[in-house]
PDB file of C-alpha atoms in Angstrom:
ATOM      1  CA  MET A  20     -76.938-169.935 -80.887  1.00  0.00           C
ATOM      2  CA  ASN A  21     -76.842-173.767 -79.296  1.00  0.00           C
ATOM      3  CA  THR A  22     -80.480-174.162 -80.006  1.00  0.00           C
ATOM      4  CA  HIS A  23     -82.283-176.139 -82.949  1.00  0.00           C
ATOM      5  CA  PRO A  24     -79.348-176.883 -85.163  1.00  0.00           C
ATOM      6  CA  TYR A  25     -81.107-178.881 -87.441  1.00  0.00           C
ATOM      7  CA  LEU A  26     -83.313-175.804 -88.348  1.00  0.00           C
ATOM      8  CA  ARG A  27     -80.514-173.728 -88.852  1.00  0.00           C
ATOM      9  CA  ALA A  28     -78.849-176.106 -90.986  1.00  0.00           C
ATOM     10  CA  TYR A  29     -81.855-176.583 -93.072  1.00  0.00           C
ATOM     11  CA  LEU A  30     -82.446-172.670 -93.209  1.00  0.00           C
ATOM     12  CA  ALA A  31     -78.600-172.578 -94.454  1.00  0.00           C
ATOM     13  CA  GLY A  32     -78.885-175.034 -97.017  1.00  0.00           C
ATOM     14  CA  VAL A  33     -82.216-173.699 -98.590  1.00  0.00           C
ATOM     15  CA  PHE A  34     -80.800-169.982 -99.011  1.00  0.00           C
ATOM     16  CA  LEU A  35     -78.907-170.388-101.916  1.00  0.00           C
ATOM     17  CA  PRO A  36     -81.854-172.081-103.947  1.00  0.00           C
ATOM     18  CA  THR A  37     -84.654-169.874-102.435  1.00  0.00           C
ATOM     19  CA  LEU A  38     -82.739-166.823-103.611  1.00  0.00           C
ATOM     20  CA  VAL A  39     -81.814-167.991-107.058  1.00  0.00           C
ATOM     21  CA  LEU A  40     -85.299-169.021-107.508  1.00  0.00           C
ATOM     22  CA  PRO A  41     -86.708-165.538-108.108  1.00  0.00           C
ATOM     23  CA  LEU A  42     -84.105-164.675-110.392  1.00  0.00           C
ATOM     24  CA  LEU A  43     -84.815-167.829-112.431  1.00  0.00           C
ATOM     25  CA  LEU A  44     -88.368-167.237-112.580  1.00  0.00           C
ATOM     26  CA  ALA A  45     -87.927-163.894-113.890  1.00  0.00           C
ATOM     27  CA  LEU A  46     -85.727-165.001-116.257  1.00  0.00           C
ATOM     28  CA  PHE A  47     -87.866-167.755-117.426  1.00  0.00           C
ATOM     29  CA  ILE A  48     -90.781-165.035-117.666  1.00  0.00           C
ATOM     30  CA  VAL A  49     -88.899-162.830-119.724  1.00  0.00           C
ATOM     31  CA  VAL A  50     -87.852-165.574-122.319  1.00  0.00           C
ATOM     32  CA  ARG A  51     -91.563-166.918-122.344  1.00  0.00           C
ATOM     33  CA  ILE A  52     -93.736-163.647-122.570  1.00  0.00           C
ATOM     34  CA  VAL A  53     -91.210-161.160-123.686  1.00  0.00           C
ATOM     35  CA  LEU A  54     -89.273-163.326-126.337  1.00  0.00           C
ATOM     36  CA  GLN A  55     -92.395-165.512-126.937  1.00  0.00           C
ATOM     37  CA  ALA A  56     -89.600-168.613-126.704  1.00  0.00           C
ATOM     38  CA  PRO A  57     -92.224-171.674-126.359  1.00  0.00           C
ATOM     39  CA  VAL A  58     -90.314-172.673-123.021  1.00  0.00           C
ATOM     40  CA  PRO A  59     -93.163-174.900-121.006  1.00  0.00           C
ATOM     41  CA  ILE A  60     -92.134-172.714-117.829  1.00  0.00           C
ATOM     42  CA  GLU A  61     -95.024-173.682-115.480  1.00  0.00           C
ATOM     43  CA  ARG A  62     -93.222-177.482-116.198  1.00  0.00           C
ATOM     44  CA  ALA A  63     -89.991-176.804-115.756  1.00  0.00           C
ATOM     45  CA  ILE A  64     -90.226-174.635-112.720  1.00  0.00           C
ATOM     46  CA  ILE A  65     -91.461-177.820-111.058  1.00  0.00           C
ATOM     47  CA  PHE A  66     -88.133-179.023-109.825  1.00  0.00           C
ATOM     48  CA  PRO A  67     -86.246-176.239-109.067  1.00  0.00           C
ATOM     49  CA  MET A  68     -89.193-174.963-106.854  1.00  0.00           C
ATOM     50  CA  ALA A  69     -90.198-178.058-104.956  1.00  0.00           C
ATOM     51  CA  VAL A  70     -87.434-180.102-104.685  1.00  0.00           C
ATOM     52  CA  VAL A  71     -83.913-178.651-105.010  1.00  0.00           C
ATOM     53  CA  PRO A  72     -84.077-175.985-102.253  1.00  0.00           C
ATOM     54  CA  SER A  73     -86.043-179.474 -99.997  1.00  0.00           C
ATOM     55  CA  LEU A  74     -82.875-181.270-101.039  1.00  0.00           C
ATOM     56  CA  PHE A  75     -80.526-178.828-100.365  1.00  0.00           C
ATOM     57  CA  GLY A  76     -81.747-178.017 -96.679  1.00  0.00           C
ATOM     58  CA  LEU A  77     -82.016-181.885 -95.808  1.00  0.00           C
ATOM     59  CA  TRP A  78     -78.258-182.125 -97.487  1.00  0.00           C
ATOM     60  CA  ASN A  79     -77.025-179.771 -95.082  1.00  0.00           C
ATOM     61  CA  MET A  80     -78.762-181.217 -92.051  1.00  0.00           C
ATOM     62  CA  LEU A  81     -77.275-184.317 -92.995  1.00  0.00           C
ATOM     63  CA  TYR A  82     -73.960-182.767 -93.227  1.00  0.00           C
ATOM     64  CA  LEU A  83     -74.496-181.722 -89.576  1.00  0.00           C
ATOM     65  CA  ALA A  84     -75.729-185.105 -88.819  1.00  0.00           C
ATOM     66  CA  SER A  85     -72.984-187.105 -90.335  1.00  0.00           C
ATOM     67  CA  HIS A  86     -69.929-184.589 -89.650  1.00  0.00           C
ATOM     68  CA  GLU A  87     -68.794-185.832 -86.240  1.00  0.00           C
ATOM     69  CA  ARG A  88     -68.274-189.224 -87.818  1.00  0.00           C
ATOM     70  CA  THR A  89     -67.383-188.603 -91.316  1.00  0.00           C
ATOM     71  CA  HIS A  90     -65.205-185.408 -91.208  1.00  0.00           C
ATOM     72  CA  LEU A  91     -65.904-184.986 -94.637  1.00  0.00           C
ATOM     73  CA  PRO A  92     -65.452-181.269 -95.783  1.00  0.00           C
ATOM     74  CA  ILE A  93     -68.171-179.637 -96.870  1.00  0.00           C
ATOM     75  CA  GLY A  94     -67.427-179.200-100.318  1.00  0.00           C
ATOM     76  CA  LEU A  95     -67.131-182.976-100.882  1.00  0.00           C
ATOM     77  CA  HIS A  96     -70.389-183.692 -99.197  1.00  0.00           C
ATOM     78  CA  GLY A  97     -71.990-181.008-101.383  1.00  0.00           C
ATOM     79  CA  ALA A  98     -70.523-182.452-104.814  1.00  0.00           C
ATOM     80  CA  VAL A  99     -72.341-185.986-103.695  1.00  0.00           C
ATOM     81  CA  LEU A 100     -75.521-184.064-103.808  1.00  0.00           C
ATOM     82  CA  PRO A 101     -75.601-184.060-108.146  1.00  0.00           C
ATOM     83  CA  LEU A 102     -75.599-187.911-107.500  1.00  0.00           C
ATOM     84  CA  LEU A 103     -78.952-188.005-106.356  1.00  0.00           C
ATOM     85  CA  MET A 104     -80.266-184.940-108.073  1.00  0.00           C
ATOM     86  CA  ALA A 105     -79.051-185.582-111.573  1.00  0.00           C
ATOM     87  CA  PRO A 106     -81.520-188.930-111.851  1.00  0.00           C
ATOM     88  CA  ALA A 107     -84.050-187.282-109.843  1.00  0.00           C
ATOM     89  CA  GLY A 108     -84.176-184.028-112.342  1.00  0.00           C
ATOM     90  CA  VAL A 109     -83.929-186.295-115.399  1.00  0.00           C
ATOM     91  CA  LEU A 110     -87.105-188.278-114.479  1.00  0.00           C
ATOM     92  CA  THR A 111     -88.969-185.399-113.017  1.00  0.00           C
ATOM     93  CA  ALA A 112     -88.189-183.717-116.614  1.00  0.00           C
ATOM     94  CA  THR A 113     -88.952-186.622-118.836  1.00  0.00           C
ATOM     95  CA  CYS A 114     -92.198-187.236-117.091  1.00  0.00           C
ATOM     96  CA  LEU A 115     -93.193-183.646-117.451  1.00  0.00           C
ATOM     97  CA  GLY A 116     -92.064-183.358-120.965  1.00  0.00           C
ATOM     98  CA  VAL A 117     -89.150-180.693-120.274  1.00  0.00           C
ATOM     99  CA  LEU A 118     -86.608-183.161-121.402  1.00  0.00           C
ATOM    100  CA  GLU A 119     -86.849-185.140-124.719  1.00  0.00           C
ATOM    101  CA  PHE A 120     -84.127-187.740-125.803  1.00  0.00           C
ATOM    102  CA  SER A 121     -83.417-188.369-129.117  1.00  0.00           C
ATOM    103  CA  SER A 122     -80.876-190.879-130.952  1.00  0.00           C
ATOM    104  CA  HIS A 123     -77.845-188.236-130.724  1.00  0.00           C
ATOM    105  CA  GLY A 124     -78.879-186.097-127.634  1.00  0.00           C
ATOM    106  CA  THR A 125     -81.283-184.729-125.343  1.00  0.00           C
ATOM    107  CA  THR A 126     -83.533-181.638-125.526  1.00  0.00           C
ATOM    108  CA  TRP A 127     -84.040-179.641-122.525  1.00  0.00           C
ATOM    109  CA  PHE A 128     -86.980-176.948-122.493  1.00  0.00           C
ATOM    110  CA  GLN A 129     -88.004-177.769-126.027  1.00  0.00           C
ATOM    111  CA  ALA A 130     -85.315-175.332-127.001  1.00  0.00           C
ATOM    112  CA  LEU A 131     -81.718-176.626-125.662  1.00  0.00           C
ATOM    113  CA  TYR A 132     -80.141-179.292-127.329  1.00  0.00           C
ATOM    114  CA  VAL A 133     -77.453-181.214-125.471  1.00  0.00           C
ATOM    115  CA  PRO A 134     -75.585-184.042-127.298  1.00  0.00           C
ATOM    116  CA  TYR A 135     -74.914-187.206-125.480  1.00  0.00           C
ATOM    117  CA  ALA A 136     -71.094-186.830-125.959  1.00  0.00           C
ATOM    118  CA  LEU A 137     -71.681-183.763-123.590  1.00  0.00           C
ATOM    119  CA  ILE A 138     -73.644-185.323-120.984  1.00  0.00           C
ATOM    120  CA  ALA A 139     -70.491-186.510-119.162  1.00  0.00           C
ATOM    121  CA  PRO A 140     -68.641-183.313-119.203  1.00  0.00           C
ATOM    122  CA  CYS A 141     -71.597-181.595-118.023  1.00  0.00           C
ATOM    123  CA  PHE A 142     -72.270-184.095-115.353  1.00  0.00           C
ATOM    124  CA  LEU A 143     -68.164-183.060-113.994  1.00  0.00           C
ATOM    125  CA  ALA A 144     -68.892-179.774-114.466  1.00  0.00           C
ATOM    126  CA  ALA A 145     -72.001-179.837-112.323  1.00  0.00           C
ATOM    127  CA  LEU A 146     -69.959-182.122-109.412  1.00  0.00           C
ATOM    128  CA  ALA A 147     -67.596-178.634-109.526  1.00  0.00           C
ATOM    129  CA  GLY A 148     -69.984-176.135-109.247  1.00  0.00           C
ATOM    130  CA  TYR A 149     -71.964-177.722-106.597  1.00  0.00           C
ATOM    131  CA  TYR A 150     -68.397-178.525-104.517  1.00  0.00           C
ATOM    132  CA  LEU A 151     -67.878-174.763-104.972  1.00  0.00           C
ATOM    133  CA  VAL A 152     -71.320-173.888-103.850  1.00  0.00           C
ATOM    134  CA  TRP A 153     -71.279-175.757-100.691  1.00  0.00           C
ATOM    135  CA  LYS A 154     -67.847-174.769 -99.807  1.00  0.00           C
ATOM    136  CA  PHE A 155     -67.887-171.306-100.121  1.00  0.00           C
ATOM    137  CA  ILE A 156     -71.535-170.248-100.129  1.00  0.00           C
ATOM    138  CA  VAL A 157     -73.434-172.998 -97.752  1.00  0.00           C
ATOM    139  CA  GLY A 158     -70.068-173.590 -95.275  1.00  0.00           C
ATOM    140  CA  CYS A 159     -69.958-169.600 -95.106  1.00  0.00           C
ATOM    141  CA  LEU A 160     -73.555-169.742 -94.161  1.00  0.00           C
ATOM    142  CA  ASN A 161     -73.114-172.520 -91.649  1.00  0.00           C
ATOM    143  CA  ARG A 162     -70.343-170.774 -89.846  1.00  0.00           C
ATOM    144  CA  ALA A 163     -72.585-167.618 -89.539  1.00  0.00           C
ATOM    145  CA  LEU A 164     -75.293-169.657 -88.191  1.00  0.00           C
ATOM    146  CA  GLY A 165     -72.857-171.145 -85.862  1.00  0.00           C
ATOM    147  CA  ILE A 166     -73.387-174.925 -86.934  1.00  0.00           C
ATOM    148  CA  ALA A 167     -69.702-175.026 -88.601  1.00  0.00           C
TER     149      ALA A 167
ATOM    150  CA  MET B  10     -57.364-126.343 -63.568  1.00  0.00           C
ATOM    151  CA  LYS B  11     -55.007-128.393 -61.550  1.00  0.00           C
ATOM    152  CA  LYS B  12     -57.669-129.402 -59.044  1.00  0.00           C
ATOM    153  CA  LEU B  13     -59.987-130.053 -61.699  1.00  0.00           C
ATOM    154  CA  LEU B  14     -58.079-132.742 -63.244  1.00  0.00           C
ATOM    155  CA  GLN B  15     -57.304-134.218 -59.971  1.00  0.00           C
ATOM    156  CA  GLN B  16     -61.215-134.416 -59.062  1.00  0.00           C
ATOM    157  CA  ALA B  17     -61.431-135.975 -62.882  1.00  0.00           C
ATOM    158  CA  LEU B  18     -58.777-138.372 -62.247  1.00  0.00           C
ATOM    159  CA  PRO B  19     -58.627-140.142 -58.884  1.00  0.00           C
ATOM    160  CA  PRO B  20     -55.044-141.289 -57.332  1.00  0.00           C
ATOM    161  CA  VAL B  21     -54.846-145.374 -58.840  1.00  0.00           C
ATOM    162  CA  ASP B  22     -54.128-147.619 -56.021  1.00  0.00           C
ATOM    163  CA  SER B  23     -50.668-148.937 -56.498  1.00  0.00           C
ATOM    164  CA  ASP B  24     -51.852-152.255 -55.106  1.00  0.00           C
ATOM    165  CA  ALA B  25     -54.591-152.368 -57.425  1.00  0.00           C
ATOM    166  CA  ALA B  26     -54.841-155.864 -59.538  1.00  0.00           C
ATOM    167  CA  PRO B  27     -57.500-156.970 -62.120  1.00  0.00           C
ATOM    168  CA  GLY B  28     -60.609-158.874 -60.896  1.00  0.00           C
ATOM    169  CA  ARG B  29     -59.755-162.148 -62.808  1.00  0.00           C
ATOM    170  CA  ASP B  30     -56.693-163.742 -64.183  1.00  0.00           C
ATOM    171  CA  LEU B  31     -56.192-162.403 -67.392  1.00  0.00           C
ATOM    172  CA  TRP B  32     -53.559-164.709 -68.819  1.00  0.00           C
ATOM    173  CA  PRO B  33     -56.168-167.547 -69.847  1.00  0.00           C
ATOM    174  CA  ALA B  34     -57.471-164.350 -72.298  1.00  0.00           C
ATOM    175  CA  VAL B  35     -53.913-163.832 -73.503  1.00  0.00           C
ATOM    176  CA  LYS B  36     -53.069-167.247 -74.073  1.00  0.00           C
ATOM    177  CA  GLN B  37     -56.309-168.122 -75.896  1.00  0.00           C
ATOM    178  CA  ARG B  38     -55.615-164.973 -78.523  1.00  0.00           C
ATOM    179  CA  LEU B  39     -52.020-166.213 -79.276  1.00  0.00           C
ATOM    180  CA  ASP B  40     -53.206-169.749 -80.073  1.00  0.00           C
ATOM    181  CA  ALA B  41     -56.254-167.945 -81.983  1.00  0.00           C
ATOM    182  CA  ARG B  42     -53.359-166.080 -83.915  1.00  0.00           C
ATOM    183  CA  SER B  43     -51.161-168.965 -84.049  1.00  0.00           C
ATOM    184  CA  ASP B  44     -53.588-171.084 -85.894  1.00  0.00           C
ATOM    185  CA  ARG B  45     -54.653-168.394 -88.459  1.00  0.00           C
ATOM    186  CA  THR B  46     -51.284-168.233 -89.501  1.00  0.00           C
ATOM    187  CA  GLN B  47     -51.070-172.158 -89.777  1.00  0.00           C
ATOM    188  CA  SER B  48     -54.021-172.192 -91.823  1.00  0.00           C
ATOM    189  CA  ILE B  49     -52.038-170.182 -94.432  1.00  0.00           C
ATOM    190  CA  SER B  50     -49.952-173.217 -95.463  1.00  0.00           C
ATOM    191  CA  PRO B  51     -48.799-174.474 -98.656  1.00  0.00           C
ATOM    192  CA  ALA B  52     -51.392-177.302 -98.724  1.00  0.00           C
ATOM    193  CA  SER B  53     -54.468-174.422 -98.290  1.00  0.00           C
ATOM    194  CA  ILE B  54     -53.046-172.335-101.188  1.00  0.00           C
ATOM    195  CA  ARG B  55     -53.067-175.561-103.406  1.00  0.00           C
ATOM    196  CA  TRP B  56     -56.671-175.851-102.420  1.00  0.00           C
ATOM    197  CA  GLU B  57     -57.215-172.429-103.066  1.00  0.00           C
ATOM    198  CA  LEU B  58     -55.359-172.907-106.686  1.00  0.00           C
ATOM    199  CA  LEU B  59     -57.568-175.737-107.295  1.00  0.00           C
ATOM    200  CA  ASP B  60     -60.504-173.817-106.361  1.00  0.00           C
ATOM    201  CA  LEU B  61     -59.724-171.455-108.705  1.00  0.00           C
ATOM    202  CA  ALA B  62     -58.997-173.573-111.575  1.00  0.00           C
ATOM    203  CA  LEU B  63     -62.451-175.362-110.836  1.00  0.00           C
ATOM    204  CA  LEU B  64     -64.195-171.803-111.349  1.00  0.00           C
ATOM    205  CA  ALA B  65     -62.113-171.093-114.155  1.00  0.00           C
ATOM    206  CA  GLY B  66     -62.769-174.815-115.780  1.00  0.00           C
ATOM    207  CA  LEU B  67     -66.674-173.882-114.975  1.00  0.00           C
ATOM    208  CA  ALA B  68     -66.612-170.568-116.428  1.00  0.00           C
ATOM    209  CA  ALA B  69     -64.642-171.857-119.680  1.00  0.00           C
ATOM    210  CA  PHE B  70     -67.384-174.795-119.755  1.00  0.00           C
ATOM    211  CA  ALA B  71     -70.240-172.358-119.799  1.00  0.00           C
ATOM    212  CA  ALA B  72     -68.781-170.227-122.254  1.00  0.00           C
ATOM    213  CA  PHE B  73     -67.863-173.392-124.830  1.00  0.00           C
ATOM    214  CA  LEU B  74     -71.313-174.751-124.320  1.00  0.00           C
ATOM    215  CA  PRO B  75     -74.006-172.299-123.290  1.00  0.00           C
ATOM    216  CA  ALA B  76     -76.954-174.567-123.521  1.00  0.00           C
ATOM    217  CA  SER B  77     -75.820-176.024-120.395  1.00  0.00           C
ATOM    218  CA  ILE B  78     -76.657-172.831-118.492  1.00  0.00           C
ATOM    219  CA  PRO B  79     -80.270-173.341-117.989  1.00  0.00           C
ATOM    220  CA  VAL B  80     -79.699-176.833-117.343  1.00  0.00           C
ATOM    221  CA  PHE B  81     -77.421-175.716-114.184  1.00  0.00           C
ATOM    222  CA  LEU B  82     -79.967-173.354-112.977  1.00  0.00           C
ATOM    223  CA  TYR B  83     -82.744-176.083-113.454  1.00  0.00           C
ATOM    224  CA  TYR B  84     -80.760-178.031-110.684  1.00  0.00           C
ATOM    225  CA  LEU B  85     -80.290-174.895-108.517  1.00  0.00           C
TER     226      LEU B  85
END
């Protein structure tokens, strides 16, 4: 198990987003086709499909490369990722018309309104969620693949 | 019956010894057990409580603002 540690780190990183993506896609299709909600699925799915899994994999490779020097726990390492992903996601969503800004808040997927006052709590919740995901899921996979 | 048993179980040489030194393996197992015991320390319990508190906070936040759930899924 000492061969290709970075490949194993990448695979451990992409595991969760790859697992979630089909469920997300199914959910979006149900909302769009069954419930007839005007959600721009084809534009909304680009970021979770193309960017998130790759970023997770690359971030786990970075963890493997830097852990010897930083000794940062994997949960904290994962909690840093939203600092990169949040601007990237917002930029992508804005460019694709998935996210719209108004005077009092943001509208996601042309359906979900999130006021500006709740952006900071949302970001903190994302940090907490990423901390837990990386500590318990990616960390567990790293141990299972012999790279922790 | 006695003969059959004696054939099935050959006599053990009283000077027989294991082919290798077993003490390092025993010591390794004892050390591993000691490490496991130390890992259940008050500090680790505090961390577990923090994790549970974060999980509960996330669940409460999602219940308070359900519109945030698809946005979180967008980032996963």
